[in-house]
Amino acid sequence: MKNNKLFNELKSMLEKKASFYKLTKEDMEDLIQQTYLVIYENLDKYVDKNKFDAWAKKIMENLFIDDYNKRVREFTIIDPSKDYYELDLSHWIDAPNPEEEYEYKELRNTVEILEDKYLVPFRMHLDRYKYREIAVDLGLPYNTIKTRIYKARKILKAFIKDNYLLILLLIL
C-alpha cells in the first residue's frame, strides 16, 4: 500500500513536470515510462542526501533534452550540392564594425573615472578575461573580483545616467 502511494505521488509529480515540455499525450507517457526505467536501473546510484523527487525530475529533464537533440539531428537537412567548405567566415565573426569599435573606445575612455581597485578588474573583464583568470592574475579571491566588477558597472551606469547629455554632446 505504501509503495503504491509513493508510485502515485511520483507519477503525478512527473506528469506535472512533463506537462511543461508541451508534448503530446503519447510522448509524455513515453517520457514518464523512460524516466521510470532509468530510475529503476540507477536506484543503486541514488544518494539519500538528495531529494528523490529532484533526482527524478533531473533524470526526466535529461531524457527530454537527449530526445530533443536526437530529433533535431534527425530533421536537419544538409544540402550536398552546396560547397560549405568554401564559406569560411570565421575571420569575420570577431571583427567589430566601425560603430562597435567607436563605442568600445568611448567605453574605454569612460572607464577611466573608476578607482584602480575597480578599473583593473573591469578592464580585464572588457578584454574578455574570465572572473577566475582575473582573480588568479590579481591574486584576489574570486568573489572579490565579481563584486568589484559589479560595483564598477554600477558606478559607470550612474555616471552615464548623470552625464548623458554631456556624453551626447561629446559624441555629436
Short mmCIF file of C-alpha atoms in Angstrom, two decimals:
data_model
loop_
_atom_site.label_atom_id
_atom_site.label_comp_id
_atom_site.label_asym_id
_atom_site.label_seq_id
_atom_site.Cartn_x
_atom_site.Cartn_y
_atom_site.Cartn_z
CA MET A 1 0.00 0.00 0.00
CA LYS A 2 2.81 2.39 0.94
CA ASN A 3 4.70 1.66 -2.32
CA ASN A 4 1.53 2.28 -4.33
CA LYS A 5 1.12 5.69 -2.67
CA LEU A 6 4.77 6.59 -3.42
CA PHE A 7 4.34 5.42 -7.00
CA ASN A 8 1.22 7.59 -7.46
CA GLU A 9 2.96 10.63 -5.96
CA LEU A 10 5.95 10.11 -8.25
CA LYS A 11 3.68 9.66 -11.25
CA SER A 12 1.73 12.87 -10.56
CA MET A 13 4.96 14.80 -9.97
CA LEU A 14 6.47 13.51 -13.23
CA GLU A 15 3.26 14.24 -15.16
CA LYS A 16 3.32 17.80 -13.85
CA LYS A 17 6.99 18.19 -14.88
CA ALA A 18 6.34 16.61 -18.30
CA SER A 19 3.42 18.97 -18.95
CA PHE A 20 5.91 21.86 -19.14
CA TYR A 21 7.52 20.30 -22.21
CA LYS A 22 4.41 20.75 -24.40
CA LEU A 23 4.41 17.14 -25.56
CA THR A 24 1.61 15.08 -27.00
CA LYS A 25 -0.07 12.72 -24.54
CA GLU A 26 1.70 9.70 -26.06
CA ASP A 27 5.12 11.40 -25.98
CA MET A 28 4.52 12.49 -22.40
CA GLU A 29 3.65 8.94 -21.36
CA ASP A 30 6.73 7.62 -23.18
CA LEU A 31 8.94 10.14 -21.38
CA ILE A 32 7.47 9.18 -18.00
CA GLN A 33 7.95 5.49 -18.80
CA GLN A 34 11.58 6.10 -19.82
CA THR A 35 12.09 8.04 -16.60
CA TYR A 36 10.75 5.11 -14.55
CA LEU A 37 13.13 2.75 -16.32
CA VAL A 38 16.17 4.95 -15.75
CA ILE A 39 15.21 5.46 -12.09
CA TYR A 40 14.81 1.71 -11.62
CA GLU A 41 18.10 0.92 -13.37
CA ASN A 42 20.01 3.54 -11.36
CA LEU A 43 18.33 3.19 -7.98
CA ASP A 44 21.60 1.92 -6.51
CA LYS A 45 23.27 5.22 -7.51
CA TYR A 46 20.72 7.34 -5.64
CA VAL A 47 22.26 9.18 -2.68
CA ASP A 48 19.98 9.82 0.29
CA LYS A 49 21.26 13.34 0.83
CA ASN A 50 19.47 14.48 -2.35
CA LYS A 51 15.71 14.74 -2.57
CA PHE A 52 14.29 11.84 -4.53
CA ASP A 53 11.79 13.95 -6.47
CA ALA A 54 14.50 16.40 -7.54
CA TRP A 55 16.64 13.46 -8.68
CA ALA A 56 13.71 12.00 -10.65
CA LYS A 57 12.92 15.39 -12.23
CA LYS A 58 16.53 15.82 -13.28
CA ILE A 59 16.50 12.38 -14.90
CA MET A 60 13.35 13.32 -16.81
CA GLU A 61 14.84 16.64 -17.87
CA ASN A 62 18.00 14.96 -19.17
CA LEU A 63 15.96 12.36 -21.07
CA PHE A 64 13.86 15.10 -22.65
CA ILE A 65 16.95 17.08 -23.70
CA ASP A 66 18.61 13.98 -25.15
CA ASP A 67 15.48 13.10 -27.10
CA TYR A 68 15.08 16.67 -28.32
CA ASN A 69 18.68 16.83 -29.54
CA LYS A 70 18.27 13.48 -31.31
CA ARG A 71 15.14 14.72 -33.09
CA VAL A 72 16.83 17.93 -34.16
CA ARG A 73 19.69 15.95 -35.69
CA GLU A 74 17.22 13.66 -37.48
CA PHE A 75 15.41 16.56 -39.11
CA THR A 76 18.45 18.63 -40.02
CA ILE A 77 18.86 18.59 -43.77
CA ILE A 78 22.24 19.23 -45.32
CA ASP A 79 22.23 20.08 -48.99
CA PRO A 80 25.09 18.09 -50.55
CA SER A 81 25.04 20.27 -53.66
CA LYS A 82 26.42 23.26 -51.78
CA ASP A 83 30.10 23.73 -51.06
CA TYR A 84 30.02 24.65 -47.38
CA TYR A 85 33.77 24.36 -47.00
CA GLU A 86 34.16 27.47 -49.17
CA LEU A 87 32.14 29.56 -46.75
CA ASP A 88 34.83 30.07 -44.13
CA LEU A 89 33.63 33.23 -42.40
CA SER A 90 35.42 32.59 -39.13
CA HIS A 91 37.75 35.57 -39.60
CA TRP A 92 34.69 37.89 -39.84
CA ILE A 93 33.00 36.76 -36.66
CA ASP A 94 35.19 38.62 -34.16
CA ALA A 95 35.88 41.67 -36.31
CA PRO A 96 33.85 44.60 -34.93
CA ASN A 97 32.20 47.05 -37.27
CA PRO A 98 33.29 50.73 -37.08
CA GLU A 99 30.37 51.72 -34.80
CA GLU A 100 31.16 48.96 -32.32
CA GLU A 101 34.82 49.91 -32.38
CA TYR A 102 33.94 53.57 -31.66
CA GLU A 103 31.56 52.60 -28.83
CA TYR A 104 34.23 50.34 -27.37
CA LYS A 105 36.78 53.20 -27.40
CA GLU A 106 34.24 55.52 -25.77
CA LEU A 107 33.56 52.94 -23.10
CA ARG A 108 37.31 52.53 -22.50
CA ASN A 109 37.61 56.31 -22.03
CA THR A 110 34.59 56.46 -19.69
CA VAL A 111 36.03 53.66 -17.60
CA GLU A 112 38.93 55.92 -16.62
CA ILE A 113 36.72 57.53 -13.93
CA LEU A 114 36.95 54.35 -11.84
CA GLU A 115 39.34 53.88 -8.94
CA ASP A 116 42.21 51.48 -9.65
CA LYS A 117 40.73 48.72 -7.50
CA TYR A 118 37.69 48.69 -9.82
CA LEU A 119 39.42 49.80 -13.01
CA VAL A 120 41.94 46.97 -13.36
CA PRO A 121 39.47 44.06 -12.95
CA PHE A 122 36.87 45.82 -15.12
CA ARG A 123 39.38 46.43 -17.92
CA MET A 124 40.41 42.79 -17.81
CA HIS A 125 36.72 41.87 -17.95
CA LEU A 126 36.33 44.09 -21.03
CA ASP A 127 39.27 42.28 -22.57
CA ARG A 128 37.22 39.07 -22.17
CA TYR A 129 39.12 37.57 -19.27
CA LYS A 130 37.06 35.19 -17.15
CA TYR A 131 36.48 36.05 -13.48
CA ARG A 132 38.68 33.16 -12.36
CA GLU A 133 41.53 34.29 -14.62
CA ILE A 134 41.28 37.83 -13.26
CA ALA A 135 41.31 36.52 -9.69
CA VAL A 136 44.42 34.44 -10.33
CA ASP A 137 46.24 37.26 -12.16
CA LEU A 138 45.50 39.82 -9.45
CA GLY A 139 45.90 37.38 -6.56
CA LEU A 140 42.46 38.21 -5.16
CA PRO A 141 39.53 35.99 -4.16
CA TYR A 142 37.02 35.11 -6.90
CA ASN A 143 34.09 36.77 -5.07
CA THR A 144 36.08 39.97 -4.61
CA ILE A 145 36.58 40.17 -8.38
CA LYS A 146 32.88 39.57 -9.01
CA THR A 147 31.96 42.29 -6.51
CA ARG A 148 34.42 44.82 -7.92
CA ILE A 149 33.23 44.29 -11.49
CA TYR A 150 29.63 44.58 -10.32
CA LYS A 151 30.39 47.82 -8.45
CA ALA A 152 32.29 49.16 -11.47
CA ARG A 153 29.22 48.57 -13.63
CA LYS A 154 27.03 50.34 -11.06
CA ILE A 155 29.39 53.33 -10.91
CA LEU A 156 29.54 53.55 -14.70
CA LYS A 157 25.75 53.29 -15.07
CA ALA A 158 25.28 56.10 -12.56
CA PHE A 159 27.95 58.21 -14.27
CA ILE A 160 26.45 57.70 -17.72
CA LYS A 161 22.95 58.41 -16.41
CA ASP A 162 24.08 61.63 -14.71
CA ASN A 163 26.21 62.78 -17.64
CA TYR A 164 24.04 61.54 -20.50
CA LEU A 165 23.63 64.95 -22.14
CA LEU A 166 27.32 65.74 -21.78
CA ILE A 167 28.25 62.46 -23.41
CA LEU A 168 25.77 63.08 -26.24
CA LEU A 169 27.30 66.50 -26.87
CA LEU A 170 30.81 64.99 -26.96
CA ILE A 171 29.72 62.28 -29.40
CA LEU A 172 27.90 64.68 -31.72
#
